[in-house]
mmCIF file of C-alpha atoms in Angstrom:
data_model
loop_
_atom_site.group_PDB
_atom_site.id
_atom_site.type_symbol
_atom_site.label_atom_id
_atom_site.label_comp_id
_atom_site.label_asym_id
_atom_site.label_seq_id
_atom_site.Cartn_x
_atom_site.Cartn_y
_atom_site.Cartn_z
ATOM 1 C CA UNK A 729 7.753 22.257 36.207
ATOM 2 C CA UNK A 730 4.910 20.190 37.644
ATOM 3 C CA UNK A 731 4.160 17.309 37.149
ATOM 4 C CA UNK A 732 1.354 17.918 35.296
ATOM 5 C CA UNK A 733 3.253 19.919 33.223
ATOM 6 C CA UNK A 734 6.377 17.250 32.470
ATOM 7 C CA UNK A 735 3.972 15.109 31.233
ATOM 8 C CA UNK A 736 2.146 17.244 29.056
ATOM 9 C CA UNK A 737 5.263 18.523 27.513
ATOM 10 C CA UNK A 738 5.971 15.095 26.543
ATOM 11 C CA UNK A 739 2.973 14.093 25.810
ATOM 12 C CA UNK A 740 3.203 16.682 22.939
ATOM 13 C CA UNK A 741 7.019 16.114 22.306
ATOM 14 C CA UNK A 742 6.059 12.426 21.287
ATOM 15 C CA UNK A 743 2.969 13.090 18.961
ATOM 16 C CA UNK A 744 5.681 15.926 17.190
ATOM 17 C CA UNK A 745 7.947 13.274 17.112
ATOM 18 C CA UNK A 746 5.600 9.904 16.156
ATOM 19 C CA UNK A 747 3.689 12.319 13.192
ATOM 20 C CA UNK A 748 7.540 13.833 11.305
ATOM 21 C CA UNK A 749 9.923 9.796 12.074
ATOM 22 C CA UNK A 750 9.313 8.023 9.132
ATOM 23 C CA UNK A 751 9.364 4.316 10.387
ATOM 24 C CA UNK A 752 10.041 1.108 8.469
ATOM 25 C CA UNK A 753 7.320 -2.307 9.452
ATOM 26 C CA UNK A 754 8.550 -5.364 9.437
ATOM 27 C CA UNK A 755 5.778 -8.478 8.551
ATOM 28 C CA UNK A 756 7.542 -12.045 7.757
ATOM 29 C CA UNK A 757 5.182 -15.002 5.419
ATOM 30 C CA UNK A 758 5.975 -18.162 5.528
ATOM 31 C CA UNK A 759 4.506 -19.551 1.527
ATOM 32 C CA UNK A 760 5.757 -23.522 1.455
ATOM 33 C CA UNK A 761 7.575 -22.664 -2.740
ATOM 34 C CA UNK A 762 9.760 -19.756 -1.367
ATOM 35 C CA UNK A 763 13.227 -21.279 -0.818
ATOM 36 C CA UNK A 764 14.592 -17.572 -1.012
ATOM 37 C CA UNK A 765 13.718 -15.016 0.797
ATOM 38 C CA UNK A 766 11.443 -11.843 -1.331
ATOM 39 C CA UNK A 767 11.407 -8.083 -0.349
ATOM 40 C CA UNK A 768 8.912 -6.519 -0.539
ATOM 41 C CA UNK A 769 8.772 -2.844 -0.199
ATOM 42 C CA UNK A 770 5.336 -1.276 0.204
ATOM 43 C CA UNK A 771 4.850 2.733 -0.708
ATOM 44 C CA UNK A 772 1.661 3.176 0.104
ATOM 45 C CA UNK A 773 -0.627 7.115 0.250
ATOM 46 C CA UNK A 774 3.158 9.379 -0.560
ATOM 47 C CA UNK A 775 1.045 13.000 -1.243
ATOM 48 C CA UNK A 776 3.205 14.751 -2.123
ATOM 49 C CA UNK A 777 4.248 15.568 1.088
ATOM 50 C CA UNK A 778 8.059 16.543 1.875
ATOM 51 C CA UNK A 779 11.023 13.677 3.200
ATOM 52 C CA UNK A 780 14.370 16.402 4.249
ATOM 53 C CA UNK A 781 16.068 17.072 0.703
ATOM 54 C CA UNK A 782 14.662 15.540 -2.207
ATOM 55 C CA UNK A 783 13.055 13.235 -0.262
ATOM 56 C CA UNK A 784 16.553 11.992 0.801
ATOM 57 C CA UNK A 785 15.333 10.858 3.574
ATOM 58 C CA UNK A 786 12.569 8.080 3.394
ATOM 59 C CA UNK A 787 14.660 6.982 -0.745
ATOM 60 C CA UNK A 788 17.415 6.392 2.673
ATOM 61 C CA UNK A 789 14.977 4.028 4.267
ATOM 62 C CA UNK A 790 14.072 2.023 0.880
ATOM 63 C CA UNK A 791 17.586 1.517 0.060
ATOM 64 C CA UNK A 792 17.985 0.529 3.071
ATOM 65 C CA UNK A 793 14.822 -2.637 3.952
ATOM 66 C CA UNK A 794 17.420 -3.971 0.095
ATOM 67 C CA UNK A 795 14.027 -4.445 -2.160
ATOM 68 C CA UNK A 796 13.442 -7.034 -4.769
ATOM 69 C CA UNK A 797 10.385 -5.674 -5.646
ATOM 70 C CA UNK A 798 8.730 -1.505 -4.621
ATOM 71 C CA UNK A 799 5.144 -0.928 -4.732
ATOM 72 C CA UNK A 800 3.628 1.655 -4.984
ATOM 73 C CA UNK A 801 -0.924 0.833 -3.011
ATOM 74 C CA UNK A 802 -1.798 4.642 -4.187
ATOM 75 C CA UNK A 803 -2.078 7.969 -2.994
ATOM 76 C CA UNK A 804 1.144 9.464 -4.305
ATOM 77 C CA UNK A 805 0.148 11.935 -5.605
ATOM 78 C CA UNK A 806 -1.559 15.665 -3.646
ATOM 79 C CA UNK A 807 -3.333 18.427 -5.259
ATOM 80 C CA UNK A 808 -2.999 20.373 -2.114
ATOM 81 C CA UNK A 809 0.098 19.563 -1.630
ATOM 82 C CA UNK A 810 1.971 23.126 -4.330
ATOM 83 C CA UNK A 811 1.803 22.917 -7.929
ATOM 84 C CA UNK A 812 5.400 22.764 -7.469
ATOM 85 C CA UNK A 813 5.254 20.810 -4.411
ATOM 86 C CA UNK A 814 2.087 18.060 -6.589
ATOM 87 C CA UNK A 815 4.210 16.196 -9.611
ATOM 88 C CA UNK A 816 7.863 17.493 -7.815
ATOM 89 C CA UNK A 817 7.944 15.910 -5.138
ATOM 90 C CA UNK A 818 7.136 12.353 -6.663
ATOM 91 C CA UNK A 819 9.681 13.126 -9.463
ATOM 92 C CA UNK A 820 12.005 13.297 -7.059
ATOM 93 C CA UNK A 821 11.251 10.468 -5.038
ATOM 94 C CA UNK A 822 10.905 8.111 -7.927
ATOM 95 C CA UNK A 823 14.381 9.415 -9.809
ATOM 96 C CA UNK A 824 15.899 7.965 -5.305
ATOM 97 C CA UNK A 825 14.296 4.936 -6.441
ATOM 98 C CA UNK A 826 14.420 3.551 -10.189
ATOM 99 C CA UNK A 827 16.845 1.752 -9.961
ATOM 100 C CA UNK A 828 16.844 -0.267 -7.493
ATOM 101 C CA UNK A 829 14.187 -3.068 -8.337
ATOM 102 C CA UNK A 830 11.620 -3.550 -10.389
ATOM 103 C CA UNK A 831 8.593 -1.263 -9.767
ATOM 104 C CA UNK A 832 4.531 -1.379 -9.740
ATOM 105 C CA UNK A 833 1.956 0.574 -8.381
ATOM 106 C CA UNK A 834 -2.145 1.054 -8.282
ATOM 107 C CA UNK A 835 -4.352 3.795 -8.106
ATOM 108 C CA UNK A 836 -5.020 5.612 -4.635
ATOM 109 C CA UNK A 837 -8.778 8.081 -4.308
ATOM 110 C CA UNK A 838 -6.192 11.113 -4.427
ATOM 111 C CA UNK A 839 -4.842 10.201 -7.231
ATOM 112 C CA UNK A 840 -7.173 11.098 -9.746
ATOM 113 C CA UNK A 841 -8.511 14.391 -7.493
ATOM 114 C CA UNK A 842 -7.536 17.808 -10.166
ATOM 115 C CA UNK A 843 -7.214 15.608 -12.452
ATOM 116 C CA UNK A 844 -3.940 14.879 -15.349
ATOM 117 C CA UNK A 845 -4.114 11.706 -15.832
ATOM 118 C CA UNK A 846 -2.351 11.823 -18.412
ATOM 119 C CA UNK A 847 0.655 13.588 -16.886
ATOM 120 C CA UNK A 848 0.142 11.833 -13.451
ATOM 121 C CA UNK A 849 0.509 8.255 -15.333
ATOM 122 C CA UNK A 850 3.628 9.540 -18.605
ATOM 123 C CA UNK A 851 5.760 10.836 -15.353
ATOM 124 C CA UNK A 852 5.683 7.426 -13.090
ATOM 125 C CA UNK A 853 6.198 5.882 -16.243
ATOM 126 C CA UNK A 854 9.704 7.683 -16.924
ATOM 127 C CA UNK A 855 10.454 6.607 -13.785
ATOM 128 C CA UNK A 856 10.338 2.720 -15.128
ATOM 129 C CA UNK A 857 7.387 2.305 -12.952
ATOM 130 C CA UNK A 858 4.500 -0.251 -14.309
ATOM 131 C CA UNK A 859 1.009 0.440 -13.614
ATOM 132 C CA UNK A 860 -0.914 -2.101 -13.103
ATOM 133 C CA UNK A 861 -4.797 -0.879 -15.614
ATOM 134 C CA UNK A 862 -5.951 -3.463 -13.556
ATOM 135 C CA UNK A 863 -3.774 -6.581 -14.692
ATOM 136 C CA UNK A 864 -1.903 -8.883 -13.901
ATOM 137 C CA UNK A 865 2.894 -9.415 -14.197
ATOM 138 C CA UNK A 866 4.543 -11.932 -13.924
ATOM 139 C CA UNK A 867 8.154 -11.350 -12.233
ATOM 140 C CA UNK A 868 10.646 -13.824 -11.178
ATOM 141 C CA UNK A 869 12.351 -14.613 -9.024
ATOM 142 C CA UNK A 870 15.532 -17.508 -8.154
ATOM 143 C CA UNK A 871 12.377 -19.436 -6.372
ATOM 144 C CA UNK A 872 9.760 -19.546 -9.803
ATOM 145 C CA UNK A 873 7.008 -17.344 -10.767
ATOM 146 C CA UNK A 874 5.325 -13.862 -8.362
ATOM 147 C CA UNK A 875 2.326 -12.607 -9.456
ATOM 148 C CA UNK A 876 1.487 -8.945 -9.406
ATOM 149 C CA UNK A 877 -2.308 -7.912 -9.778
ATOM 150 C CA UNK A 878 -3.009 -4.651 -9.419
ATOM 151 C CA UNK A 879 -6.832 -2.983 -9.478
ATOM 152 C CA UNK A 880 -6.943 1.011 -9.873
ATOM 153 C CA UNK A 881 -8.864 2.846 -7.120
ATOM 154 C CA UNK A 882 -13.156 3.320 -6.880
ATOM 155 C CA UNK A 883 -12.824 6.553 -7.345
ATOM 156 C CA UNK A 884 -11.523 5.285 -11.269
ATOM 157 C CA UNK A 885 -14.827 4.089 -13.230
ATOM 158 C CA UNK A 886 -16.476 8.232 -11.747
ATOM 159 C CA UNK A 887 -13.966 9.072 -15.040
ATOM 160 C CA UNK A 888 -13.622 12.978 -15.242
ATOM 161 C CA UNK A 889 -16.724 13.397 -13.101
ATOM 162 C CA UNK A 890 -13.744 12.558 -10.341
ATOM 163 C CA UNK A 891 -13.013 15.892 -10.599
ATOM 164 C CA UNK A 892 -17.198 17.202 -9.349
ATOM 165 C CA UNK A 893 -18.551 13.751 -7.219
ATOM 166 C CA UNK A 894 -16.065 12.158 -5.159
ATOM 167 C CA UNK A 895 -17.822 8.531 -4.083
ATOM 168 C CA UNK A 896 -17.504 5.173 -5.210
ATOM 169 C CA UNK A 897 -18.145 3.687 -8.506
ATOM 170 C CA UNK A 898 -19.352 0.205 -5.621
ATOM 171 C CA UNK A 899 -20.763 -1.812 -7.593
ATOM 172 C CA UNK A 900 -17.800 -1.393 -11.278
ATOM 173 C CA UNK A 901 -15.142 -1.910 -8.388
ATOM 174 C CA UNK A 902 -16.856 -5.148 -7.395
ATOM 175 C CA UNK A 903 -17.314 -5.995 -11.273
ATOM 176 C CA UNK A 904 -13.841 -4.733 -12.390
ATOM 177 C CA UNK A 905 -11.865 -7.170 -9.189
ATOM 178 C CA UNK A 906 -13.944 -10.256 -9.870
ATOM 179 C CA UNK A 907 -12.378 -9.285 -13.700
ATOM 180 C CA UNK A 908 -9.217 -9.301 -12.412
ATOM 181 C CA UNK A 909 -9.578 -12.230 -9.999
ATOM 182 C CA UNK A 910 -11.392 -14.984 -12.749
ATOM 183 C CA UNK A 911 -7.986 -13.370 -15.045
ATOM 184 C CA UNK A 912 -5.193 -13.944 -12.335
ATOM 185 C CA UNK A 913 -6.852 -17.463 -11.509
ATOM 186 C CA UNK A 914 -6.663 -18.164 -15.336
ATOM 187 C CA UNK A 915 -3.350 -16.982 -15.644
ATOM 188 C CA UNK A 916 -1.484 -19.375 -12.478
ATOM 189 C CA UNK A 917 -3.867 -22.136 -13.681
ATOM 190 C CA UNK A 918 -1.483 -23.017 -16.971
ATOM 191 C CA UNK A 919 1.418 -21.764 -16.224
ATOM 192 C CA UNK A 920 2.009 -23.291 -13.970
ATOM 193 C CA UNK A 921 0.358 -26.575 -16.574
ATOM 194 C CA UNK A 922 2.477 -25.158 -19.375
ATOM 195 C CA UNK A 923 6.096 -25.268 -17.025
ATOM 196 C CA UNK A 924 5.335 -27.857 -14.744
ATOM 197 C CA UNK A 925 5.571 -25.942 -11.850
ATOM 198 C CA UNK A 926 3.206 -23.851 -9.058
ATOM 199 C CA UNK A 927 3.292 -20.482 -9.412
ATOM 200 C CA UNK A 928 4.969 -18.831 -6.240
ATOM 201 C CA UNK A 929 2.408 -17.275 -4.718
ATOM 202 C CA UNK A 930 0.431 -13.911 -5.849
ATOM 203 C CA UNK A 931 -0.133 -10.658 -5.018
ATOM 204 C CA UNK A 932 -3.267 -7.982 -4.924
ATOM 205 C CA UNK A 933 -2.052 -4.588 -4.920
ATOM 206 C CA UNK A 934 -5.210 -2.134 -3.644
ATOM 207 C CA UNK A 935 -5.740 1.092 -2.499
ATOM 208 C CA UNK A 936 -9.014 0.577 -0.044
ATOM 209 C CA UNK A 937 -8.703 -2.253 3.042
ATOM 210 C CA UNK A 938 -12.415 -0.713 3.678
ATOM 211 C CA UNK A 939 -13.245 -3.235 0.214
ATOM 212 C CA UNK A 940 -11.625 -6.714 3.088
ATOM 213 C CA UNK A 941 -15.653 -8.767 2.520
ATOM 214 C CA UNK A 942 -15.227 -8.290 -1.326
ATOM 215 C CA UNK A 943 -11.425 -9.137 -1.411
ATOM 216 C CA UNK A 944 -12.332 -12.644 0.871
ATOM 217 C CA UNK A 945 -14.113 -14.445 -2.031
ATOM 218 C CA UNK A 946 -11.042 -14.697 -3.730
ATOM 219 C CA UNK A 947 -8.024 -15.981 -3.499
ATOM 220 C CA UNK A 948 -4.755 -14.077 -4.052
ATOM 221 C CA UNK A 949 -2.586 -15.579 -0.763
ATOM 222 C CA UNK A 950 -1.130 -11.396 -0.322
ATOM 223 C CA UNK A 951 -3.232 -7.851 -0.334
ATOM 224 C CA UNK A 952 -1.142 -5.558 0.191
ATOM 225 C CA UNK A 953 -3.287 -1.386 0.723
ATOM 226 C CA UNK A 954 -3.841 1.697 2.715
ATOM 227 C CA UNK A 955 -5.922 4.909 2.496
ATOM 228 C CA UNK A 956 -6.418 4.213 6.148
ATOM 229 C CA UNK A 957 -3.567 6.749 7.355
ATOM 230 C CA UNK A 958 -3.209 4.166 10.292
ATOM 231 C CA UNK A 959 -7.078 5.270 12.138
ATOM 232 C CA UNK A 960 -4.837 8.954 12.224
ATOM 233 C CA UNK A 961 -4.218 8.857 15.999
ATOM 234 C CA UNK A 962 -3.046 5.777 17.822
ATOM 235 C CA UNK A 963 -3.089 4.926 21.776
ATOM 236 C CA UNK A 964 -1.112 1.526 21.606
ATOM 237 C CA UNK A 965 -1.797 -1.144 23.063
ATOM 238 C CA UNK A 966 -5.798 0.066 23.483
ATOM 239 C CA UNK A 967 -6.324 1.655 20.070
ATOM 240 C CA UNK A 968 -5.339 0.946 17.197
ATOM 241 C CA UNK A 969 -6.979 3.853 15.326
ATOM 242 C CA UNK A 970 -9.663 6.542 16.148
ATOM 243 C CA UNK A 971 -10.645 7.519 12.032
ATOM 244 C CA UNK A 972 -10.128 6.128 8.546
ATOM 245 C CA UNK A 973 -12.669 6.704 4.721
ATOM 246 C CA UNK A 974 -14.179 3.890 4.352
ATOM 247 C CA UNK A 975 -14.926 2.364 7.545
ATOM 248 C CA UNK A 976 -15.873 5.692 9.954
ATOM 249 C CA UNK A 977 -14.188 5.410 13.607
ATOM 250 C CA UNK A 978 -12.630 2.825 15.170
ATOM 251 C CA UNK A 979 -11.681 1.292 12.554
ATOM 252 C CA UNK A 980 -11.110 -2.524 12.083
ATOM 253 C CA UNK A 981 -9.149 -1.871 9.243
ATOM 254 C CA UNK A 982 -6.656 1.156 10.534
ATOM 255 C CA UNK A 983 -2.597 -1.181 10.072
ATOM 256 C CA UNK A 984 -1.253 -3.897 10.137
ATOM 257 C CA UNK A 985 -1.489 -7.846 9.285
ATOM 258 C CA UNK A 986 -4.836 -9.076 9.234
ATOM 259 C CA UNK A 987 -5.887 -12.879 8.269
ATOM 260 C CA UNK A 988 -9.095 -12.994 6.090
ATOM 261 C CA UNK A 989 -11.187 -15.715 6.500
ATOM 262 C CA UNK A 990 -11.909 -17.244 3.233
ATOM 263 C CA UNK A 991 -10.361 -20.873 1.636
ATOM 264 C CA UNK A 992 -7.199 -19.195 1.597
ATOM 265 C CA UNK A 993 -6.219 -17.529 4.667
ATOM 266 C CA UNK A 994 -6.435 -13.880 2.117
ATOM 267 C CA UNK A 995 -2.666 -12.064 4.163
ATOM 268 C CA UNK A 996 -3.740 -8.097 4.158
ATOM 269 C CA UNK A 997 -1.709 -6.144 5.320
ATOM 270 C CA UNK A 998 -2.652 -2.380 5.435
ATOM 271 C CA UNK A 999 0.312 -0.313 5.247
ATOM 272 C CA UNK A 1000 -0.542 3.259 7.286
ATOM 273 C CA UNK A 1001 0.924 5.683 5.558
ATOM 274 C CA UNK A 1002 3.827 8.206 5.353
ATOM 275 C CA UNK A 1003 1.859 11.303 4.746
ATOM 276 C CA UNK A 1004 2.527 13.418 8.032
ATOM 277 C CA UNK A 1005 1.036 17.345 5.890
ATOM 278 C CA UNK A 1006 -2.483 16.151 4.439
ATOM 279 C CA UNK A 1007 -4.913 15.862 5.053
ATOM 280 C CA UNK A 1008 -3.598 18.893 7.887
ATOM 281 C CA UNK A 1009 -5.003 16.262 10.554
ATOM 282 C CA UNK A 1010 -0.768 15.077 13.137
ATOM 283 C CA UNK A 1011 -0.405 11.487 13.762
ATOM 284 C CA UNK A 1012 -0.099 11.202 17.211
ATOM 285 C CA UNK A 1013 1.524 7.879 17.669
ATOM 286 C CA UNK A 1014 0.913 7.370 14.510
ATOM 287 C CA UNK A 1015 4.579 7.859 12.555
ATOM 288 C CA UNK A 1016 4.965 8.099 9.145
ATOM 289 C CA UNK A 1017 4.781 3.953 7.789
ATOM 290 C CA UNK A 1018 7.260 2.007 5.133
ATOM 291 C CA UNK A 1019 6.252 -1.117 4.912
ATOM 292 C CA UNK A 1020 8.487 -4.129 4.758
ATOM 293 C CA UNK A 1021 7.371 -7.888 3.413
ATOM 294 C CA UNK A 1022 9.313 -10.678 4.307
ATOM 295 C CA UNK A 1023 8.221 -13.892 1.784
ATOM 296 C CA UNK A 1024 10.344 -16.352 3.362
ATOM 297 C CA UNK A 1025 10.097 -20.777 3.007
ATOM 298 C CA UNK A 1026 7.552 -21.598 5.545
ATOM 299 C CA UNK A 1027 8.914 -24.289 8.364
ATOM 300 C CA UNK A 1028 8.649 -28.449 7.907
ATOM 301 C CA UNK A 1029 6.073 -28.492 11.223
ATOM 302 C CA UNK A 1030 3.886 -25.939 9.671
ATOM 303 C CA UNK A 1031 3.625 -28.147 5.777
ATOM 304 C CA UNK A 1032 2.250 -31.029 8.271
ATOM 305 C CA UNK A 1033 -0.864 -29.276 9.771
#
């Protein structure tokens, strides 16, 4: 076999593997008031895909990460996978992870396609998943309270029209975000005053990373997003992603860990997502991704800065 042919075969093989093999990517975030590690597993852009018999490969990866919290940041459902898998694969996944730890969910754009809102929400609730409808909850960890906030995708404001009109309702989304941030900030202040104890940190679940300039206006400690599918094609270390919806060509927030330019120095993590069957564009050097966020105690030398 010629050298050129060998290179082509090798490239094609690597591209095939990178589009199907799940990779767990771990990020560390240090917080001053955290004494013991808290582990958050992020599932994003599942799109009703197949990951082994009864979703066994994905479920095993999630269990191996030993999470304290599981968050699902949108695009769980995808009608393009066919009637049986549309709901069936979601149910297989949820049934396999329901007893691991608390699970929180926010919608992505594809969760609104083809409507059936009541059926989708009911399936999640059957397996104990807490849907965050532009709201927040306090999660009690060993060291204290963590706030988990979640906002519906911009498609939420389209209502039933989402079945016909596929566009963001940007101003309504921004208004809902502002309202959620205000309510969360007030609740944190009230909790700390009543309990005499600091909230450990706040997390915002938001499917769309392209609204980063809006997120920077608020003081969430951590933001977990998806939607980009990792830019679909990657050529590390030179190109982090080729194209992402809402950001276009060579997206800045294709996937990874970003420090936002606000007073809180918010950490935004963009998950590259799991989907490899829909949309029908092969992922190249861009494995389906599961994210593990390890929130750990801040080192003393950093506190003194």
